Coordinates of C-alpha atoms and ligand atoms in Angstrom, one line a residue:
X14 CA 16.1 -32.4 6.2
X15 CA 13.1 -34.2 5.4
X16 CA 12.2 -35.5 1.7
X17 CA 9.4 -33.5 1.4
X18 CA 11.2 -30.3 2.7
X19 CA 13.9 -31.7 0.0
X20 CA 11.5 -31.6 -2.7
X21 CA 9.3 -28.4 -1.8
X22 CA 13.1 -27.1 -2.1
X23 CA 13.9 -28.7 -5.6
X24 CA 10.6 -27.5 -7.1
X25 CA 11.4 -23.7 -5.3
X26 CA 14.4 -23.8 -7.2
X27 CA 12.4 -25.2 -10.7
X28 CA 10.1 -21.8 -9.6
X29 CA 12.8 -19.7 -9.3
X30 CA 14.8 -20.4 -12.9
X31 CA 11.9 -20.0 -14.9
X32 CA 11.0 -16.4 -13.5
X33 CA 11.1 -13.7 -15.2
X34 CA 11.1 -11.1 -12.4
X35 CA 14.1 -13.3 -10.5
X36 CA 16.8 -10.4 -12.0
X37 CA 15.0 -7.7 -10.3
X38 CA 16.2 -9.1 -7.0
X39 CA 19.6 -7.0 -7.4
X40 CA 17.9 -3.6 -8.1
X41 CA 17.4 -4.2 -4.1
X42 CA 19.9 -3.9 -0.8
X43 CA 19.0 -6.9 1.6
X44 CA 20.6 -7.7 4.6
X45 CA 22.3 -11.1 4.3
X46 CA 20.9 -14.3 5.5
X47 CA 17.4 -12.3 6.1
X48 CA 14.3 -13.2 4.4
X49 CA 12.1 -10.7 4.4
X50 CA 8.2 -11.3 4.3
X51 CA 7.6 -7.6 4.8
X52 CA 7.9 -5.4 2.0
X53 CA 3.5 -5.2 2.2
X54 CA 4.5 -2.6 5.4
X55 CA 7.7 -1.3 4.1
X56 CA 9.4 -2.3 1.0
X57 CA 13.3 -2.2 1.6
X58 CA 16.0 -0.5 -0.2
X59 CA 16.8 -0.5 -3.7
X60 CA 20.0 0.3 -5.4
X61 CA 18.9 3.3 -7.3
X62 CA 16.9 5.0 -4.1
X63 CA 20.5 4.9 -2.1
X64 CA 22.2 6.1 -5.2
X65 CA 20.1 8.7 -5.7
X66 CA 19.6 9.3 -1.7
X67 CA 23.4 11.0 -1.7
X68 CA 22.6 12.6 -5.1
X69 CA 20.3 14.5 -3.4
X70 CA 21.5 15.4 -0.3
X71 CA 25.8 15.9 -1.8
X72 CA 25.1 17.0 -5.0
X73 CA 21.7 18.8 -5.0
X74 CA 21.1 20.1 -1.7
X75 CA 24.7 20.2 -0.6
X76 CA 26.2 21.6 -3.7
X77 CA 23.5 23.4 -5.7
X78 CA 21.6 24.7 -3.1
X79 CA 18.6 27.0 -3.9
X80 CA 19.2 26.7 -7.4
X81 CA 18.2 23.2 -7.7
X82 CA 14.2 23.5 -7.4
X83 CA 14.9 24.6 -11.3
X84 CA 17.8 22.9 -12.0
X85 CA 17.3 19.3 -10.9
X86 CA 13.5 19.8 -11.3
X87 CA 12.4 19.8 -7.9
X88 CA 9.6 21.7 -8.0
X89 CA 8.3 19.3 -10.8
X90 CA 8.7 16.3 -8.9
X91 CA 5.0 15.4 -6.9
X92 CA 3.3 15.9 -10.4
X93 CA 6.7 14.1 -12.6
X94 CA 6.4 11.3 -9.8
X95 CA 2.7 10.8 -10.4
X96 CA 2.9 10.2 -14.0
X97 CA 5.9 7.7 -13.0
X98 CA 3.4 5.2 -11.0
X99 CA 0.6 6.3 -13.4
X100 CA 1.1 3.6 -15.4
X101 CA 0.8 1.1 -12.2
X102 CA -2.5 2.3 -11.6
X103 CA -4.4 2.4 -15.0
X104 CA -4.0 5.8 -15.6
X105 CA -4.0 8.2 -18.4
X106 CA -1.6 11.1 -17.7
X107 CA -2.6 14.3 -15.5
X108 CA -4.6 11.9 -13.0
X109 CA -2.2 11.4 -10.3
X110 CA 0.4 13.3 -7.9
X111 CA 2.4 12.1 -5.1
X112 CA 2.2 14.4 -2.1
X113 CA 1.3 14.6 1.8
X114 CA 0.3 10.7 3.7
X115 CA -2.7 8.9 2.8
X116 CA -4.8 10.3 6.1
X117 CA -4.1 13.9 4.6
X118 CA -5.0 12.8 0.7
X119 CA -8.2 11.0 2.4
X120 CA -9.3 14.4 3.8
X121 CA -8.9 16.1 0.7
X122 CA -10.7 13.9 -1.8
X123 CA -13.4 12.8 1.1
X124 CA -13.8 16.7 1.3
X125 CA -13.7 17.4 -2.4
X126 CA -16.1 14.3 -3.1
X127 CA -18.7 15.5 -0.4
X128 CA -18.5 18.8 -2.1
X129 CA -19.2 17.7 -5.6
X130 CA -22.3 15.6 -4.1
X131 CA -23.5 18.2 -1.5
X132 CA -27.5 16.7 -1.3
X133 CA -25.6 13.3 0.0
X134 CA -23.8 13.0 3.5
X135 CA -23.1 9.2 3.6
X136 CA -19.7 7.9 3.8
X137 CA -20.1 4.3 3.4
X138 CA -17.3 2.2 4.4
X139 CA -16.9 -1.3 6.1
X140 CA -16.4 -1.6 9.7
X141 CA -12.8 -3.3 8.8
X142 CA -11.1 -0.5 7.2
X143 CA -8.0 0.7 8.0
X144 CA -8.5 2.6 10.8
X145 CA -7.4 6.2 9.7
X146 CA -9.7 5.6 6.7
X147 CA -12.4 5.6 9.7
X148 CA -10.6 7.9 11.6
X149 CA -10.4 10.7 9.3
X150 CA -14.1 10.6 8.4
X151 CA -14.9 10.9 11.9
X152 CA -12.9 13.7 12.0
X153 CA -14.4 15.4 8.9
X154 CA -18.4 14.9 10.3
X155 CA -17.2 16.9 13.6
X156 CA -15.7 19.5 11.7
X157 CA -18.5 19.4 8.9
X158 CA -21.2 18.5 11.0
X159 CA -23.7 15.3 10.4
X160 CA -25.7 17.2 7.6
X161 CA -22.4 17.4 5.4
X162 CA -20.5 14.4 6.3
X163 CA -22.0 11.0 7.9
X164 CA -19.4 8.0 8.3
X165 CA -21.7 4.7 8.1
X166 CA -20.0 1.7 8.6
X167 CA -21.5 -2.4 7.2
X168 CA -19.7 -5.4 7.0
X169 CA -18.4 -6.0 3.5
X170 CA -21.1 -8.9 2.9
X171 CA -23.4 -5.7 3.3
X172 CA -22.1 -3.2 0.4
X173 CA -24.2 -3.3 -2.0
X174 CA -27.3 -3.7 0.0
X175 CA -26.4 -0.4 1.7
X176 CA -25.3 1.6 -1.5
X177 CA -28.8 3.7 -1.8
X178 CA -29.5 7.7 -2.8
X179 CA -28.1 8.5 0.5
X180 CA -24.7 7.2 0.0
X181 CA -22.4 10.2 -1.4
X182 CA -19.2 8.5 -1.0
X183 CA -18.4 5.0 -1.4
X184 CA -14.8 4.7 0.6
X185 CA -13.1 1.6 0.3
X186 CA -10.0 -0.7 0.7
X187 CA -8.9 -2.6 -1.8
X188 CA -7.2 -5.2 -0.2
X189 CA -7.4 -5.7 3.5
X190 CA -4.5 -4.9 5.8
X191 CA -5.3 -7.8 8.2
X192 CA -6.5 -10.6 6.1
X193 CA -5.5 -9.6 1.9
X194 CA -9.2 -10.2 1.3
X195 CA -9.5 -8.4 -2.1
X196 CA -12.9 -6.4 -3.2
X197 CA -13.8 -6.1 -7.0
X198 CA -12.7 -2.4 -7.9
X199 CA -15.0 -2.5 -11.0
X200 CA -18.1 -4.1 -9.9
X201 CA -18.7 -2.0 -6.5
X202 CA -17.4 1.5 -8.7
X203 CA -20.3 0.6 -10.9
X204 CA -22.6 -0.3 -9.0
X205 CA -22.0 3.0 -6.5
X206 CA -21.9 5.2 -9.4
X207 CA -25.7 3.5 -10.2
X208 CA -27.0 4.9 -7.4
X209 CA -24.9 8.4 -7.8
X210 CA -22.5 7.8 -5.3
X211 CA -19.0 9.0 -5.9
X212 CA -16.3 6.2 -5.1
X213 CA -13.1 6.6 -3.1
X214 CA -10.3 3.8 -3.6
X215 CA -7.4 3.1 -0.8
X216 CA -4.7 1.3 -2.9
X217 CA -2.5 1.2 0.0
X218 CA -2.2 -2.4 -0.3
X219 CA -2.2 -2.5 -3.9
X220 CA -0.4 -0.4 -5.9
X221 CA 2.8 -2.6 -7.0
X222 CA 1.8 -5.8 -6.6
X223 CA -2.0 -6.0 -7.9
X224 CA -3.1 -4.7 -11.5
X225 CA -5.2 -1.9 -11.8
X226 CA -6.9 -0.1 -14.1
X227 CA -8.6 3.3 -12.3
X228 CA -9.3 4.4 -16.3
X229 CA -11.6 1.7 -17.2
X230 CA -13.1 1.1 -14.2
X231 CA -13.8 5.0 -13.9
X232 CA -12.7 5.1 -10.9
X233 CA -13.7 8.7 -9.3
X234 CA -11.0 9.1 -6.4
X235 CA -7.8 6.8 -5.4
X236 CA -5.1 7.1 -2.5
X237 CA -2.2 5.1 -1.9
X238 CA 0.5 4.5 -0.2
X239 CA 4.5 5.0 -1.3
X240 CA 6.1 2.5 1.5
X241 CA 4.7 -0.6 0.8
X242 CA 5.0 -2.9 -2.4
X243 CA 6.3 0.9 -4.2
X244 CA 9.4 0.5 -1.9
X245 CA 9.6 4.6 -1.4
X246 CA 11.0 4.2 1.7
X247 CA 9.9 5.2 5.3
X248 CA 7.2 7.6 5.6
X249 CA 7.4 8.0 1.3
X250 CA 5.3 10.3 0.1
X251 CA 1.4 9.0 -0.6
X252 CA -0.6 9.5 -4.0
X253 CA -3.6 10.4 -4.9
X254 CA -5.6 10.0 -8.1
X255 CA -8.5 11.6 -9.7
X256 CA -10.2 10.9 -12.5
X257 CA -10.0 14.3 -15.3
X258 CA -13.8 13.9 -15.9
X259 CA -14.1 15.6 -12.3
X260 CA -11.5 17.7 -12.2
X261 CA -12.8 20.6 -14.0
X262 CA -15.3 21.0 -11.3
X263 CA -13.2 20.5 -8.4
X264 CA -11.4 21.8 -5.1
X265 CA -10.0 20.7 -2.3
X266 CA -9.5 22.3 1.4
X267 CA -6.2 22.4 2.2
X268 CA -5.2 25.1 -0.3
X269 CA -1.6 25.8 -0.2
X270 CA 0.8 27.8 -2.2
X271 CA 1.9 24.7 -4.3
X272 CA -1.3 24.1 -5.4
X273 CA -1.6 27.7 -6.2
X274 CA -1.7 28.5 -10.2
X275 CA 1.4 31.1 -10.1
X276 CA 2.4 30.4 -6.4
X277 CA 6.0 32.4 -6.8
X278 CA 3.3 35.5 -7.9
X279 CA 2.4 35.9 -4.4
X280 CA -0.6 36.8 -4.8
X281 CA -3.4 37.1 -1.8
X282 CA -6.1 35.4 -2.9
X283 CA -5.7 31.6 -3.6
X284 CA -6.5 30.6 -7.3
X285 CA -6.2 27.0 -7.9
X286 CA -3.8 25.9 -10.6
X287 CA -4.8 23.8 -13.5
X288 CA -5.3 20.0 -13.2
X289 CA -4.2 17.5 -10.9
X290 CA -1.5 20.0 -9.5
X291 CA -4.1 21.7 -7.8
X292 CA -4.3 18.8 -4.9
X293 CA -0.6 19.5 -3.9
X294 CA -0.7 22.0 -0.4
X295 CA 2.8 22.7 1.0
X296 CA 6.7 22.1 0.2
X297 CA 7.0 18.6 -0.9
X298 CA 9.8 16.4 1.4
X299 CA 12.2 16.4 -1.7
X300 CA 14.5 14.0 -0.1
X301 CA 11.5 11.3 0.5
X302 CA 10.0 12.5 -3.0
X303 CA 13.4 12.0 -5.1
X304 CA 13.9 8.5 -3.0
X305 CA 10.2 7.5 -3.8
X306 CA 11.4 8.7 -7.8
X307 CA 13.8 6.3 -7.6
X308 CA 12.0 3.3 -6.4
X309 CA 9.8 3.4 -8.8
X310 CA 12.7 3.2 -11.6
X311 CA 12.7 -0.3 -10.6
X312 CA 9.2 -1.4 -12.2
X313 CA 10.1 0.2 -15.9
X314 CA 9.6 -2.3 -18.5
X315 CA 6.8 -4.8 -15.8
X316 CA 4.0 -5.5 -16.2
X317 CA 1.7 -5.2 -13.4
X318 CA 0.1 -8.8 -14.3
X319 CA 3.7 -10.0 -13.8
X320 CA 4.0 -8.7 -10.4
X321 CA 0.6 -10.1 -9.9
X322 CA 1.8 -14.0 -11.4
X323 CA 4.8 -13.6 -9.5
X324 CA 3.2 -12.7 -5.8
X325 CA 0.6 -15.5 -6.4
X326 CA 2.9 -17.7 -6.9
X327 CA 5.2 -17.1 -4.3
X328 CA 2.1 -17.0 -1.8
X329 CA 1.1 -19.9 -3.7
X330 CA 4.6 -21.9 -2.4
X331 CA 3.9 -20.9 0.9
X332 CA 0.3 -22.2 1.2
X333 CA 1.3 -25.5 -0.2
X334 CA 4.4 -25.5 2.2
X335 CA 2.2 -24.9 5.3
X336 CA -0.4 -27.1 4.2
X337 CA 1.9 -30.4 3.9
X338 CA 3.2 -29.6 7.5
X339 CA 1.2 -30.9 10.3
X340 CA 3.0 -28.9 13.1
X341 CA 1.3 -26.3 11.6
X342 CA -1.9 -27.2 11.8
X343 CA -2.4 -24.8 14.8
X344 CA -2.0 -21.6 12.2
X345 CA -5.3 -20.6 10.8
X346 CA -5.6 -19.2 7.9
X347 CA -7.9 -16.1 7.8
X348 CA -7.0 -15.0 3.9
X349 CA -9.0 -16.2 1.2
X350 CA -7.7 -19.5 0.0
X351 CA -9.2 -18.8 -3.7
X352 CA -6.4 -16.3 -5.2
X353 CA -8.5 -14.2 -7.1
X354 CA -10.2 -13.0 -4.1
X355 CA -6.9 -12.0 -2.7
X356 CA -3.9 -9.4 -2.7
X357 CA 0.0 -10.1 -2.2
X358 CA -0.5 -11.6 1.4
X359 CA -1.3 -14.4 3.6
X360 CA -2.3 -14.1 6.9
X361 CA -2.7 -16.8 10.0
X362 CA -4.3 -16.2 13.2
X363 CA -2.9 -18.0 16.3
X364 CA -2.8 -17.3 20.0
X365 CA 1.2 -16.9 20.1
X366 CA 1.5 -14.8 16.6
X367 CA 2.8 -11.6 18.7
X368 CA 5.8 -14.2 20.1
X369 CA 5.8 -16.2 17.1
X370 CA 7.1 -13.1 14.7
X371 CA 9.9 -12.2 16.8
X372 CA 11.3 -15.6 17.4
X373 CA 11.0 -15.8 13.4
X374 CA 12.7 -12.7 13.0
X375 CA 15.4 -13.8 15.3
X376 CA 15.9 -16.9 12.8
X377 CA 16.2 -14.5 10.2
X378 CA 12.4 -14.2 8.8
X379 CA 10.9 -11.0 9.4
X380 CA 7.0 -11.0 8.6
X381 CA 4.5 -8.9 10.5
X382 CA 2.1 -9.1 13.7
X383 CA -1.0 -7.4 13.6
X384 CA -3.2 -7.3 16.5
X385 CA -4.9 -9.1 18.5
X386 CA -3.6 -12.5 16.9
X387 CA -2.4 -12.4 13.5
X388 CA 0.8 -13.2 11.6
X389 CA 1.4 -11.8 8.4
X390 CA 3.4 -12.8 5.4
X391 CA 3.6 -10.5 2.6
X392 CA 4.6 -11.7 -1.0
X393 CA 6.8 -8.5 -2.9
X394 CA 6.8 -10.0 -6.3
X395 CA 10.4 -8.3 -6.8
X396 CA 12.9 -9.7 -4.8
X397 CA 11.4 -12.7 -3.3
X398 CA 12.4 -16.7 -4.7
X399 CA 10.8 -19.3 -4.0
X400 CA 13.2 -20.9 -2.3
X401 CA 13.0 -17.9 0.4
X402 CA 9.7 -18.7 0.6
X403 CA 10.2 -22.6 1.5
X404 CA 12.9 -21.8 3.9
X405 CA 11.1 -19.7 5.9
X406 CA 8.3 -21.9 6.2
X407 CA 11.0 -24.3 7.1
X408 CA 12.6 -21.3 10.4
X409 CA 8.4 -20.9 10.8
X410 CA 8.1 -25.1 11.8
X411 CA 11.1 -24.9 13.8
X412 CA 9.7 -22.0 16.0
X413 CA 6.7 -23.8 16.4
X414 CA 7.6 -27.3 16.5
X415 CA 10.4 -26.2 19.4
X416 CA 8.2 -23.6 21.0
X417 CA 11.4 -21.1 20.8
X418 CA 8.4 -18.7 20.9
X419 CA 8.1 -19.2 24.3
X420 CA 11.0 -17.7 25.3
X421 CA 10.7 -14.3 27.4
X422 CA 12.2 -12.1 25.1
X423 CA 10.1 -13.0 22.3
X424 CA 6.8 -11.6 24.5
X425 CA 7.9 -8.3 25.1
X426 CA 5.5 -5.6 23.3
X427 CA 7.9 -2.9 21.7
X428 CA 6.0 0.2 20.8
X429 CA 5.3 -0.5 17.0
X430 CA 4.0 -4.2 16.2
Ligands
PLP8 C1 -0.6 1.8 5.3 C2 -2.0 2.3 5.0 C3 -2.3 3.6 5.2 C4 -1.3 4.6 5.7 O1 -1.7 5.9 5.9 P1 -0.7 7.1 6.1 O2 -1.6 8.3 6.4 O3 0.1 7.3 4.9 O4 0.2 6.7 7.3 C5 -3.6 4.1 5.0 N1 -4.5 3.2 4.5 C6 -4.3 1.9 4.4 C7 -5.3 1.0 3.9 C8 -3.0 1.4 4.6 O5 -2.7 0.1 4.5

């Protein structure tokens, strides 16, 4: 080992006894001699999730059957398991439910916020979105037609100049999936709301690792998703938030039974229920929704800003780490270097990232690819050291400096990347 590896090391381990989050890292199951720089596209397991994973399928489904929507509260859960995050977000009870993906949320509030502002057509977005952000806008002008529902897209240099009487819906990404650029929440809800647009936040890359505050920042409309820095496991369910000044005045399309007000009435004719439950449409996935429950046990008693301090500084590590490293020159860094202008990621473009990710994952470092050339490294404030974080900047200059990447197996496109 090289001295300075030896004393990026020493200083990681300085970083790691003075943190306050470093306990959290056994609320989690990790595979052994892994380090993993991926919990920004699915958190792993925790303790409690697992725990409560056979709960639900021995004891509740397996034992109590039917009984248990009342007895162990399912039917409760989308609306019990907003008000668990709700705290995450900035929000005042009866503001946020967990149900359905993002896409499907999207389509709800996108048609709910077109309705409320029915003189208006624009969607404004930025041509970077996430795709099914884009996606599910065009989708909603061919069913609505171009008089209702008009996606326009700018580059995110272009907001504000493009926010005019037109504009009906701002819709927007926090924090960018490719490169963590991070937009100001407050200033572009305000300045939206001047020109009486309505605003739609994606917190997809957000929620659990950067502090929010929806309330204050009167946000209108919010989606997010449970897999990421929430750790709610595969396919989790999604939330959605929106703000009670609106909701008097509100409804949404996809009208199913559990967002009925009596739904075991049976009624024919749909009548929504009260409040935030009326956004809910079918059965929620109680297995997903009591794992999601679960996960988010593990952030009682944080702080967001300390998940915030914590995933700045471990992204703050890995900067320095690749900065001081010459081989690695050839990784450019796309991300904003200023931290305030970013979320819990780094990113790096480079013509091999495809090849460099799996020959880092076969040294035990799982990050993310994301196409055409861009290596990812996410920063999960809750069960990431420091020291993980120089070591794998350490497995990273060995892949490069060797060129293991080169090897065949290492090029082969698998179906997700
Ligand atoms: C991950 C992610 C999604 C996921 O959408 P689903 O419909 O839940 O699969 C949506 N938007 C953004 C910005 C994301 O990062």
């Amino acid at each position: 080992m090289t001295q300075t590896a030896n004393s990026n090391l020493t200083e990681a381990q300085c970083l790691d006894a003075n943190d306050p989050l470093a306990n959290r890292r056994d609320h989690f199951l990790l595979p052994a001699e892994q380090i993993y720089l991926n919990g920004n596209s699915l958190g792993p397991l925790p303790v409690a999730a697992q725990q409560q994973a056979r709960v639900l399928v021995e004891q509740q489904w397996g034992e109590d059957l039917i009984s248990s929507w009342n007895k162990h509260g399912w039917i409760d859960m989308p609306v019990a398991c907003g008000e668990k995050l709700a705290p995450l977000l900035g929000a005042a009870p009866g503001q946020v439910v967990c149900c359905d993906s993002v896409s499907i949320n999207l389509f709800k509030l996108l048609t709910a916020a077109l309705t409320l502002n029915e003189t208006r057509s624009v969607v404004l977005s930025t041509s970077d979105n996430f795709p099914t952000d884009l996606y599910m806008v065009q989708g909603l002008q061919e069913l609505l037609g171009e008089q209702r529902c008009q996606l326009r897209t700018v580059a995110t240099g272009e907001l504000s100049a493009s926010l005019d009487s037109s504009v009906a819906v701002l819709m927007l990404t926090q924090v960018d999936f490719r490169s963590g650029a991070m937009l100001d929440i407050r200033k572009l809800t305000a300045k939206a709301h001047e020109v009486g647009a309505l605003v739609l936040w994606d917190l997809s890359h957000s929620a659990g690792v950067v502090p929010l505050q929806l309330d204050s920042w009167d946000v209108d409309f919010a989606v997010g998703c449970g897999y990421k820095y929430l750790n709610g496991g595969p396919g989790a369910p999604a939330f959605l938030y929106v703000n009670a000044r609106l909701q008097a005045d509100i409804r949404q399309p996809l009208c199913g039974w559990m967002g009925h007000k009596a739904p075991f009435d049976f009624t024919s004719e749909y009548e929504q229920a009260g409040g935030i439950a009326r956004f809910l449409t079918g059965t929620p996935p109680i297995l997903s929704m009591g794992v999601l429950s679960a996960a988010l046990d593990v952030f009682a008693g944080i702080d967001a800003q300390q998940l915030r301090d914590k995933s700045l500084a471990l992204a703050n590590t890995f900067l320095a780490s690749v900065d001081a490293i010459d081989e690695l020159k050839s990784l450019q860094l796309i991300s904003p270097r200023d931290p305030e202008q970013r979320g819990g990621q780094l990113a790096y473009a480079h013509d091999e990232a495809y090849a460099i990710c799996q020959a880092l994952a076969a040294q035990g470092v799982q990050t993310d690819f994301r196409s055409p050339n861009l290596l990812r490294f996410g920063f999960s404030p809750l069960f990431l050291s420091h020291v993980d974080v120089v070591t794998a900047v350490q497995k990273l200059q060995e892949v490069i400096t060797q060129q293991r990447y080169v090897e065949p197996q290492f090029r082969q496109r698998k179906k997700v990347t």
